[in-house]
PDB file of C-alpha atoms and ligand atoms in Angstrom:
ATOM      1  CA  MET U 573       0.000   0.000   0.000  1.00  0.00           C
ATOM      2  CA  ARG U 574       1.302   3.442  -0.908  1.00  0.00           C
ATOM      3  CA  SER U 575       1.414   6.073   1.803  1.00  0.00           C
ATOM      4  CA  LEU U 576      -0.533   9.314   1.323  1.00  0.00           C
ATOM      5  CA  GLU U 577       2.741  11.214   0.929  1.00  0.00           C
ATOM      6  CA  GLU U 578       3.910   8.821  -1.788  1.00  0.00           C
ATOM      7  CA  LYS U 579       0.580   9.112  -3.636  1.00  0.00           C
ATOM      8  CA  ARG U 580       0.746  12.917  -3.462  1.00  0.00           C
ATOM      9  CA  ARG U 581       4.321  12.960  -4.707  1.00  0.00           C
ATOM     10  CA  LEU U 582       3.540  10.645  -7.623  1.00  0.00           C
ATOM     11  CA  SER U 583       0.548  12.697  -8.733  1.00  0.00           C
ATOM     12  CA  HIS U 584       2.352  16.060  -8.270  1.00  0.00           C
ATOM     13  CA  PRO U 585       6.010  15.352  -8.989  1.00  0.00           C
ATOM     14  CA  ALA U 586       8.418  18.267  -8.665  1.00  0.00           C
ATOM     15  CA  ILE U 587      10.425  17.080 -11.665  1.00  0.00           C
ATOM     16  CA  CYS U 588       8.937  13.781 -12.842  1.00  0.00           C
ATOM     17  CA  ALA U 589       7.388  10.830 -11.014  1.00  0.00           C
ATOM     18  CA  ARG U 590      10.046   8.236 -11.788  1.00  0.00           C
ATOM     19  CA  PHE U 591      13.169  10.186 -10.796  1.00  0.00           C
ATOM     20  CA  ASP U 592      12.056  12.681  -8.135  1.00  0.00           C
ATOM     21  CA  ASP U 593      13.722  10.713  -5.342  1.00  0.00           C
ATOM     22  CA  VAL U 594      17.036   9.981  -7.042  1.00  0.00           C
ATOM     23  CA  GLY U 595      19.931  10.698  -4.661  1.00  0.00           C
ATOM     24  CA  ARG U 596      17.740  11.030  -1.595  1.00  0.00           C
ATOM     25  CA  ASP U 597      19.459   7.982  -0.062  1.00  0.00           C
ATOM     26  CA  GLY U 598      22.861   9.610  -0.571  1.00  0.00           C
ATOM     27  CA  ALA U 599      23.883   7.188  -3.309  1.00  0.00           C
ATOM     28  CA  SER U 600      25.672   8.659  -6.338  1.00  0.00           C
ATOM     29  CA  ALA U 601      23.570   8.805  -9.458  1.00  0.00           C
ATOM     30  CA  HIS U 602      23.731  10.287 -12.929  1.00  0.00           C
ATOM     31  CA  LEU U 603      20.686  11.802 -14.626  1.00  0.00           C
ATOM     32  CA  GLY U 604      20.524  12.917 -18.239  1.00  0.00           C
ATOM     33  CA  ILE U 605      18.265  15.797 -19.211  1.00  0.00           C
ATOM     34  CA  MET U 606      17.079  15.481 -22.794  1.00  0.00           C
ATOM     35  CA  GLY U 607      15.780  18.955 -23.552  1.00  0.00           C
ATOM     36  CA  GLY U 608      13.785  19.596 -26.672  1.00  0.00           C
ATOM     37  CA  THR U 609      10.843  21.140 -28.417  1.00  0.00           C
ATOM     38  CA  PHE U 610       9.705  17.649 -29.461  1.00  0.00           C
ATOM     39  CA  ASP U 611       7.373  18.919 -32.166  1.00  0.00           C
ATOM     40  CA  PRO U 612       6.924  15.944 -32.504  1.00  0.00           C
ATOM     41  CA  PRO U 613       9.257  13.468 -30.716  1.00  0.00           C
ATOM     42  CA  HIS U 614      10.718  10.816 -33.049  1.00  0.00           C
ATOM     43  CA  PHE U 615      13.121   7.883 -33.054  1.00  0.00           C
ATOM     44  CA  GLY U 616      16.112  10.240 -33.501  1.00  0.00           C
ATOM     45  CA  HIS U 617      15.363  11.821 -30.099  1.00  0.00           C
ATOM     46  CA  LEU U 618      14.850   8.443 -28.442  1.00  0.00           C
ATOM     47  CA  ALA U 619      18.046   6.975 -29.896  1.00  0.00           C
ATOM     48  CA  CYS U 620      19.981  10.095 -28.862  1.00  0.00           C
ATOM     49  CA  ALA U 621      18.825   9.713 -25.239  1.00  0.00           C
ATOM     50  CA  GLU U 622      19.400   5.956 -25.196  1.00  0.00           C
ATOM     51  CA  MET U 623      22.933   6.221 -26.624  1.00  0.00           C
ATOM     52  CA  ALA U 624      23.851   8.983 -24.161  1.00  0.00           C
ATOM     53  CA  ALA U 625      22.495   6.934 -21.251  1.00  0.00           C
ATOM     54  CA  GLU U 626      24.414   3.841 -22.287  1.00  0.00           C
ATOM     55  CA  ALA U 627      27.690   5.592 -23.061  1.00  0.00           C
ATOM     56  CA  CYS U 628      27.697   7.626 -19.834  1.00  0.00           C
ATOM     57  CA  GLY U 629      26.124   5.018 -17.532  1.00  0.00           C
ATOM     58  CA  MET U 630      23.161   7.242 -16.713  1.00  0.00           C
ATOM     59  CA  ASP U 631      20.575   6.050 -14.225  1.00  0.00           C
ATOM     60  CA  GLY U 632      17.774   7.785 -16.052  1.00  0.00           C
ATOM     61  CA  VAL U 633      16.918  10.355 -18.677  1.00  0.00           C
ATOM     62  CA  VAL U 634      14.346  13.100 -18.129  1.00  0.00           C
ATOM     63  CA  PHE U 635      12.717  14.368 -21.316  1.00  0.00           C
ATOM     64  CA  MET U 636      12.267  18.089 -20.671  1.00  0.00           C
ATOM     65  CA  VAL U 637       9.639  19.545 -22.991  1.00  0.00           C
ATOM     66  CA  ALA U 638      10.297  23.250 -23.658  1.00  0.00           C
ATOM     67  CA  GLY U 639       7.197  25.386 -23.185  1.00  0.00           C
ATOM     68  CA  ASP U 640       8.139  28.426 -25.262  1.00  0.00           C
ATOM     69  CA  PRO U 641      11.628  27.686 -26.661  1.00  0.00           C
ATOM     70  CA  ALA U 642      14.037  30.638 -26.617  1.00  0.00           C
ATOM     71  CA  PHE U 643      15.320  30.091 -30.155  1.00  0.00           C
ATOM     72  CA  LYS U 644      11.888  29.408 -31.674  1.00  0.00           C
ATOM     73  CA  GLN U 645      10.198  32.719 -30.897  1.00  0.00           C
ATOM     74  CA  GLY U 646       7.607  33.607 -33.527  1.00  0.00           C
ATOM     75  CA  GLN U 647       7.430  30.021 -34.831  1.00  0.00           C
ATOM     76  CA  GLU U 648       4.117  28.223 -34.726  1.00  0.00           C
ATOM     77  CA  LEU U 649       4.402  25.151 -32.516  1.00  0.00           C
ATOM     78  CA  ALA U 650       2.030  22.398 -31.441  1.00  0.00           C
ATOM     79  CA  SER U 651       0.719  23.142 -27.949  1.00  0.00           C
ATOM     80  CA  ALA U 652       2.906  22.203 -25.010  1.00  0.00           C
ATOM     81  CA  ALA U 653       0.101  19.841 -23.921  1.00  0.00           C
ATOM     82  CA  ASP U 654       0.259  17.946 -27.246  1.00  0.00           C
ATOM     83  CA  ARG U 655       4.066  17.809 -27.161  1.00  0.00           C
ATOM     84  CA  LEU U 656       3.992  16.529 -23.568  1.00  0.00           C
ATOM     85  CA  ASN U 657       1.377  13.901 -24.463  1.00  0.00           C
ATOM     86  CA  MET U 658       3.460  12.684 -27.393  1.00  0.00           C
ATOM     87  CA  CYS U 659       6.639  12.525 -25.291  1.00  0.00           C
ATOM     88  CA  ARG U 660       4.833  10.489 -22.660  1.00  0.00           C
ATOM     89  CA  LEU U 661       3.564   8.078 -25.329  1.00  0.00           C
ATOM     90  CA  ALA U 662       7.005   7.845 -26.928  1.00  0.00           C
ATOM     91  CA  THR U 663       8.893   7.083 -23.701  1.00  0.00           C
ATOM     92  CA  PHE U 664       6.484   5.144 -21.473  1.00  0.00           C
ATOM     93  CA  ASP U 665       7.839   1.683 -22.323  1.00  0.00           C
ATOM     94  CA  ASN U 666      11.442   2.544 -21.369  1.00  0.00           C
ATOM     95  CA  PRO U 667      12.106   2.319 -17.607  1.00  0.00           C
ATOM     96  CA  LEU U 668      15.145   4.554 -18.088  1.00  0.00           C
ATOM     97  CA  PHE U 669      13.017   7.429 -19.406  1.00  0.00           C
ATOM     98  CA  ASP U 670      10.480   9.820 -17.924  1.00  0.00           C
ATOM     99  CA  VAL U 671       8.963  13.138 -19.010  1.00  0.00           C
ATOM    100  CA  SER U 672       8.937  16.385 -17.049  1.00  0.00           C
ATOM    101  CA  ALA U 673       6.306  19.111 -17.374  1.00  0.00           C
ATOM    102  CA  LEU U 674       8.513  21.574 -15.471  1.00  0.00           C
ATOM    103  CA  GLU U 675       9.373  23.797 -18.452  1.00  0.00           C
ATOM    104  CA  ALA U 676       6.051  23.324 -20.214  1.00  0.00           C
ATOM    105  CA  GLU U 677       4.187  24.587 -17.139  1.00  0.00           C
ATOM    106  CA  ARG U 678       6.470  27.587 -16.573  1.00  0.00           C
ATOM    107  CA  SER U 679       5.269  30.851 -18.067  1.00  0.00           C
ATOM    108  CA  GLY U 680       7.497  33.019 -20.236  1.00  0.00           C
ATOM    109  CA  ILE U 681      10.340  32.115 -22.564  1.00  0.00           C
ATOM    110  CA  THR U 682      11.975  28.786 -21.751  1.00  0.00           C
ATOM    111  CA  TYR U 683      15.629  29.143 -20.809  1.00  0.00           C
ATOM    112  CA  THR U 684      17.620  26.033 -19.937  1.00  0.00           C
ATOM    113  CA  VAL U 685      19.527  27.844 -17.182  1.00  0.00           C
ATOM    114  CA  ASP U 686      16.261  28.420 -15.248  1.00  0.00           C
ATOM    115  CA  THR U 687      15.500  24.706 -15.482  1.00  0.00           C
ATOM    116  CA  ALA U 688      19.039  23.773 -14.444  1.00  0.00           C
ATOM    117  CA  ARG U 689      18.698  25.970 -11.333  1.00  0.00           C
ATOM    118  CA  VAL U 690      15.492  24.158 -10.324  1.00  0.00           C
ATOM    119  CA  LEU U 691      17.016  20.753 -10.999  1.00  0.00           C
ATOM    120  CA  ARG U 692      20.215  21.552  -9.089  1.00  0.00           C
ATOM    121  CA  ALA U 693      18.185  22.793  -6.112  1.00  0.00           C
ATOM    122  CA  HIS U 694      15.992  19.688  -6.197  1.00  0.00           C
ATOM    123  CA  TYR U 695      18.688  17.012  -6.431  1.00  0.00           C
ATOM    124  CA  PRO U 696      21.415  16.522  -3.821  1.00  0.00           C
ATOM    125  CA  ALA U 697      25.041  17.001  -4.831  1.00  0.00           C
ATOM    126  CA  CYS U 698      25.517  13.228  -5.239  1.00  0.00           C
ATOM    127  CA  VAL U 699      23.362  13.419  -8.382  1.00  0.00           C
ATOM    128  CA  ARG U 700      25.320  14.397 -11.478  1.00  0.00           C
ATOM    129  CA  LEU U 701      23.221  16.249 -14.047  1.00  0.00           C
ATOM    130  CA  SER U 702      24.093  16.126 -17.740  1.00  0.00           C
ATOM    131  CA  PHE U 703      22.229  18.064 -20.382  1.00  0.00           C
ATOM    132  CA  ILE U 704      22.043  16.010 -23.590  1.00  0.00           C
ATOM    133  CA  VAL U 705      22.296  17.900 -26.888  1.00  0.00           C
ATOM    134  CA  GLY U 706      22.820  17.145 -30.544  1.00  0.00           C
ATOM    135  CA  ALA U 707      25.559  18.699 -32.660  1.00  0.00           C
ATOM    136  CA  ASP U 708      23.427  21.633 -33.857  1.00  0.00           C
ATOM    137  CA  ALA U 709      22.387  22.634 -30.337  1.00  0.00           C
ATOM    138  CA  LEU U 710      26.029  22.414 -29.208  1.00  0.00           C
ATOM    139  CA  MET U 711      26.969  25.094 -31.746  1.00  0.00           C
ATOM    140  CA  THR U 712      24.447  27.533 -30.258  1.00  0.00           C
ATOM    141  CA  LEU U 713      25.322  26.778 -26.620  1.00  0.00           C
ATOM    142  CA  PRO U 714      27.671  29.781 -26.105  1.00  0.00           C
ATOM    143  CA  ASP U 715      24.703  32.060 -26.900  1.00  0.00           C
ATOM    144  CA  TRP U 716      22.293  30.509 -24.412  1.00  0.00           C
ATOM    145  CA  LYS U 717      21.120  32.725 -21.566  1.00  0.00           C
ATOM    146  CA  ASP U 718      23.585  32.928 -18.639  1.00  0.00           C
ATOM    147  CA  ALA U 719      25.838  30.331 -20.271  1.00  0.00           C
ATOM    148  CA  PRO U 720      28.546  30.499 -17.528  1.00  0.00           C
ATOM    149  CA  ASP U 721      25.902  29.860 -14.865  1.00  0.00           C
ATOM    150  CA  LEU U 722      24.503  26.974 -16.875  1.00  0.00           C
ATOM    151  CA  ALA U 723      28.016  25.536 -17.179  1.00  0.00           C
ATOM    152  CA  SER U 724      28.378  25.597 -13.398  1.00  0.00           C
ATOM    153  CA  LEU U 725      25.122  23.682 -12.887  1.00  0.00           C
ATOM    154  CA  VAL U 726      25.218  20.871 -15.467  1.00  0.00           C
ATOM    155  CA  ASP U 727      27.679  19.230 -17.762  1.00  0.00           C
ATOM    156  CA  ILE U 728      27.011  18.602 -21.430  1.00  0.00           C
ATOM    157  CA  VAL U 729      26.770  15.334 -23.330  1.00  0.00           C
ATOM    158  CA  CYS U 730      26.831  15.921 -27.076  1.00  0.00           C
ATOM    159  CA  VAL U 731      25.474  13.044 -29.159  1.00  0.00           C
ATOM    160  CA  SER U 732      26.434  13.012 -32.803  1.00  0.00           C
ATOM    161  CA  ARG U 733      27.110  10.657 -35.671  1.00  0.00           C
ATOM    162  CA  PRO U 734      30.274   8.496 -35.702  1.00  0.00           C
ATOM    163  CA  GLY U 735      33.281  10.400 -37.009  1.00  0.00           C
ATOM    164  CA  TYR U 736      31.808  13.812 -36.256  1.00  0.00           C
ATOM    165  CA  LEU U 737      34.096  16.074 -34.272  1.00  0.00           C
ATOM    166  CA  PRO U 738      32.852  19.476 -33.183  1.00  0.00           C
ATOM    167  CA  ASP U 739      34.879  22.402 -34.411  1.00  0.00           C
ATOM    168  CA  ALA U 740      37.999  22.824 -32.217  1.00  0.00           C
ATOM    169  CA  GLU U 741      37.310  26.561 -31.901  1.00  0.00           C
ATOM    170  CA  LEU U 742      33.788  25.821 -30.623  1.00  0.00           C
ATOM    171  CA  LEU U 743      35.113  23.340 -28.052  1.00  0.00           C
ATOM    172  CA  ALA U 744      37.741  25.854 -26.892  1.00  0.00           C
ATOM    173  CA  ARG U 745      35.063  28.549 -26.581  1.00  0.00           C
ATOM    174  CA  LEU U 746      32.823  26.226 -24.565  1.00  0.00           C
ATOM    175  CA  GLU U 747      35.744  25.341 -22.302  1.00  0.00           C
ATOM    176  CA  ARG U 748      36.498  29.019 -21.707  1.00  0.00           C
ATOM    177  CA  ILE U 749      32.875  29.545 -20.670  1.00  0.00           C
ATOM    178  CA  GLY U 750      33.287  26.660 -18.236  1.00  0.00           C
ATOM    179  CA  PHE U 751      31.358  23.863 -19.963  1.00  0.00           C
ATOM    180  CA  ALA U 752      32.480  20.275 -19.491  1.00  0.00           C
ATOM    181  CA  VAL U 753      31.539  18.521 -22.748  1.00  0.00           C
ATOM    182  CA  GLU U 754      31.512  14.776 -23.298  1.00  0.00           C
ATOM    183  CA  LEU U 755      31.129  13.458 -26.851  1.00  0.00           C
ATOM    184  CA  VAL U 756      29.052  10.371 -27.544  1.00  0.00           C
ATOM    185  CA  THR U 757      28.569   8.799 -30.945  1.00  0.00           C
ATOM    186  CA  SER U 758      25.295   7.431 -32.192  1.00  0.00           C
ATOM    187  CA  PRO U 759      24.302   5.847 -35.500  1.00  0.00           C
ATOM    188  CA  LEU U 760      22.890   8.552 -37.758  1.00  0.00           C
ATOM    189  CA  LEU U 761      19.099   8.540 -37.919  1.00  0.00           C
ATOM    190  CA  ASP U 762      18.316  11.190 -40.487  1.00  0.00           C
ATOM    191  CA  ILE U 763      14.935  12.086 -38.994  1.00  0.00           C
ATOM    192  CA  SER U 764      13.838  15.559 -37.970  1.00  0.00           C
ATOM    193  CA  SER U 765      10.671  16.965 -36.475  1.00  0.00           C
ATOM    194  CA  SER U 766      10.280  19.313 -39.448  1.00  0.00           C
ATOM    195  CA  MET U 767      10.445  16.349 -41.829  1.00  0.00           C
ATOM    196  CA  ILE U 768       7.736  14.534 -39.815  1.00  0.00           C
ATOM    197  CA  ARG U 769       5.488  17.622 -39.836  1.00  0.00           C
ATOM    198  CA  GLN U 770       6.007  18.034 -43.577  1.00  0.00           C
ATOM    199  CA  ARG U 771       5.148  14.400 -44.282  1.00  0.00           C
ATOM    200  CA  VAL U 772       2.008  14.545 -42.147  1.00  0.00           C
ATOM    201  CA  ARG U 773       0.968  17.793 -43.836  1.00  0.00           C
ATOM    202  CA  GLU U 774       1.293  16.041 -47.198  1.00  0.00           C
ATOM    203  CA  GLY U 775      -0.717  13.035 -45.993  1.00  0.00           C
ATOM    204  CA  ARG U 776       2.335  10.750 -46.195  1.00  0.00           C
ATOM    205  CA  THR U 777       3.327   8.005 -43.777  1.00  0.00           C
ATOM    206  CA  VAL U 778       5.533   8.588 -40.725  1.00  0.00           C
ATOM    207  CA  ARG U 779       5.361   4.973 -39.585  1.00  0.00           C
ATOM    208  CA  TYR U 780       8.777   3.689 -38.403  1.00  0.00           C
ATOM    209  CA  LEU U 781       9.957   7.301 -38.048  1.00  0.00           C
ATOM    210  CA  VAL U 782       8.000   7.863 -34.831  1.00  0.00           C
ATOM    211  CA  PRO U 783       6.785   5.305 -32.266  1.00  0.00           C
ATOM    212  CA  LEU U 784       3.459   3.734 -33.246  1.00  0.00           C
ATOM    213  CA  SER U 785       1.759   5.429 -30.274  1.00  0.00           C
ATOM    214  CA  VAL U 786       2.870   8.856 -31.561  1.00  0.00           C
ATOM    215  CA  ASP U 787       1.738   7.975 -35.087  1.00  0.00           C
ATOM    216  CA  GLU U 788      -1.677   7.006 -33.677  1.00  0.00           C
ATOM    217  CA  TYR U 789      -1.808  10.280 -31.700  1.00  0.00           C
ATOM    218  CA  LEU U 790      -1.093  12.282 -34.854  1.00  0.00           C
ATOM    219  CA  ILE U 791      -3.823  10.426 -36.728  1.00  0.00           C
ATOM    220  CA  SER U 792      -6.432  10.753 -33.978  1.00  0.00           C
ATOM    221  CA  THR U 793      -5.772  14.453 -33.256  1.00  0.00           C
ATOM    222  CA  GLY U 794      -5.110  15.587 -36.834  1.00  0.00           C
ATOM    223  CA  LEU U 795      -2.028  17.440 -35.591  1.00  0.00           C
ATOM    224  CA  TYR U 796       0.132  18.925 -38.417  1.00  0.00           C
ATOM    225  CA  ARG U 797      -2.379  17.787 -41.034  1.00  0.00           C
ATOM    226  CA  ALA U 798      -3.116  20.335 -43.734  1.00  0.00           C
ATOM    227  CA  LYS U 799      -6.570  21.818 -43.274  1.00  0.00           C
ATOM    228  CA  GLY U 800      -8.983  19.770 -45.400  1.00  0.00           C
ATOM    229  CA  GLY U 801      -6.360  16.979 -45.762  1.00  0.00           C
ATOM    230  CA  THR U 802      -6.810  13.310 -44.878  1.00  0.00           C
ATOM    231  CA  ALA U 803      -5.021  11.000 -42.480  1.00  0.00           C
ATOM    232  CA  HIS U 804      -2.367   8.846 -44.063  1.00  0.00           C
ATOM    233  CA  ASP U 805      -3.825   5.506 -42.974  1.00  0.00           C
TER     234      ASP U 805
HETATM  235  P1  NAP I2273      14.465  19.506 -30.739  1.00  0.00           P
HETATM  236  O1  NAP I2273      14.523  20.014 -32.129  1.00  0.00           O
HETATM  237  O2  NAP I2273      13.212  18.885 -30.269  1.00  0.00           O
HETATM  238  O3  NAP I2273      15.682  18.487 -30.552  1.00  0.00           O
HETATM  239  C1  NAP I2273      16.004  18.020 -29.264  1.00  0.00           C
HETATM  240  C2  NAP I2273      17.388  17.410 -29.287  1.00  0.00           C
HETATM  241  O4  NAP I2273      17.354  16.195 -30.063  1.00  0.00           O
HETATM  242  C3  NAP I2273      18.419  18.328 -29.975  1.00  0.00           C
HETATM  243  O5  NAP I2273      19.560  18.422 -29.149  1.00  0.00           O
HETATM  244  C4  NAP I2273      18.667  17.641 -31.298  1.00  0.00           C
HETATM  245  O6  NAP I2273      19.971  17.720 -31.780  1.00  0.00           O
HETATM  246  C5  NAP I2273      18.403  16.193 -30.989  1.00  0.00           C
HETATM  247  N1  NAP I2273      17.986  15.483 -32.219  1.00  0.00           N
HETATM  248  C6  NAP I2273      17.004  15.812 -33.054  1.00  0.00           C
HETATM  249  N2  NAP I2273      16.912  14.946 -34.074  1.00  0.00           N
HETATM  250  C7  NAP I2273      17.883  14.036 -33.876  1.00  0.00           C
HETATM  251  C8  NAP I2273      18.322  12.877 -34.614  1.00  0.00           C
HETATM  252  N3  NAP I2273      17.742  12.476 -35.765  1.00  0.00           N
HETATM  253  N4  NAP I2273      19.343  12.151 -34.111  1.00  0.00           N
HETATM  254  C9  NAP I2273      19.965  12.568 -32.965  1.00  0.00           C
HETATM  255  N5  NAP I2273      19.612  13.654 -32.250  1.00  0.00           N
HETATM  256  C10 NAP I2273      18.581  14.377 -32.691  1.00  0.00           C
HETATM  257  O7  NAP I2273      14.809  20.655 -29.687  1.00  0.00           O
HETATM  258  P2  NAP I2273      15.565  22.055 -29.873  1.00  0.00           P
HETATM  259  O8  NAP I2273      14.557  23.064 -30.243  1.00  0.00           O
HETATM  260  O9  NAP I2273      16.784  21.865 -30.725  1.00  0.00           O
HETATM  261  O10 NAP I2273      16.029  22.358 -28.361  1.00  0.00           O
HETATM  262  C11 NAP I2273      17.057  21.618 -27.720  1.00  0.00           C
HETATM  263  C12 NAP I2273      17.195  22.082 -26.287  1.00  0.00           C
HETATM  264  O11 NAP I2273      18.022  23.249 -26.241  1.00  0.00           O
HETATM  265  C13 NAP I2273      15.882  22.505 -25.601  1.00  0.00           C
HETATM  266  O12 NAP I2273      15.887  22.013 -24.286  1.00  0.00           O
HETATM  267  C14 NAP I2273      15.925  24.023 -25.595  1.00  0.00           C
HETATM  268  O13 NAP I2273      15.194  24.617 -24.536  1.00  0.00           O
HETATM  269  C15 NAP I2273      17.412  24.228 -25.406  1.00  0.00           C
HETATM  270  N6  NAP I2273      17.815  25.581 -25.823  1.00  0.00           N
HETATM  271  C16 NAP I2273      17.984  26.516 -24.841  1.00  0.00           C
HETATM  272  C17 NAP I2273      18.310  27.824 -25.176  1.00  0.00           C
HETATM  273  C18 NAP I2273      18.510  28.824 -24.082  1.00  0.00           C
HETATM  274  O14 NAP I2273      18.384  28.477 -22.932  1.00  0.00           O
HETATM  275  N7  NAP I2273      18.778  30.043 -24.391  1.00  0.00           N
HETATM  276  C19 NAP I2273      18.478  28.181 -26.514  1.00  0.00           C
HETATM  277  C20 NAP I2273      18.300  27.192 -27.499  1.00  0.00           C
HETATM  278  C21 NAP I2273      17.965  25.879 -27.153  1.00  0.00           C
HETATM  279  P3  NAP I2273      20.460  18.848 -32.801  1.00  0.00           P
HETATM  280  O15 NAP I2273      21.009  19.888 -31.914  1.00  0.00           O
HETATM  281  O16 NAP I2273      21.532  18.215 -33.630  1.00  0.00           O
HETATM  282  O17 NAP I2273      19.295  19.313 -33.600  1.00  0.00           O
END
């Protein structure tokens, strides 16, 4: 039987239900934070998180759904509620993954440093926090809000295709800011959210590009479908 406190915590997690208590027993742990717009989530995102977790021996990965992404101002996005729903569907069968509504529920522009401050305050020092990014996000990292503060709160795991090496100048710049960057290679899955949205808009299939549950969500909600268009099934 679950205690009342446990039931309350599970229904109102501070970060996410599965990993809220990590580190509370004083044991060292390593959490990955997979930040993204996830408009929609696809197998590229999932593989990126899985490869980072394996390579770095992470105990879990929190998918952090950006509410109003800083670098996507003025772009039309699916609602945060839809993007959260799809992330939950995409990740629910992996015990290493959970989804956080922390950023999606925060008002104003989403800055990763604000999230990192909340996470660092929530988890004890025995929990290492690594923000997982792809190669494109890594290039923009020096321009993120309060980058030196962010660097002091989390380290960075950059997942990219085999053979890819970030520009030496970029790595030197990140080091000067204070970022610790670990490089992880992952097989290239040439899938992007924009490609999924485009295919859905054109009534084409996205099966095997997104988890079946996400495909079914897109079909049942009509998300991204051109007005007057038909589902691809
Ligand atoms: P996204 O498009 O949903 O992508 C999320 C992550 O998945 C990215 O790091 C991306 O790598 C990676 N990814 C996408 N497709 C992939 C594939 N096929 N294989 C492997 N990896 C893949 O999210 P986003 O809009 O880039 O945002 C990323 C995070 O950066 C968010 O948490 C956002 O809040 C944060 N951010 C913060 C600031 C700030 O605080 N000022 C500014 C910008 C972004 P790529 O980088 O290679 O696309």
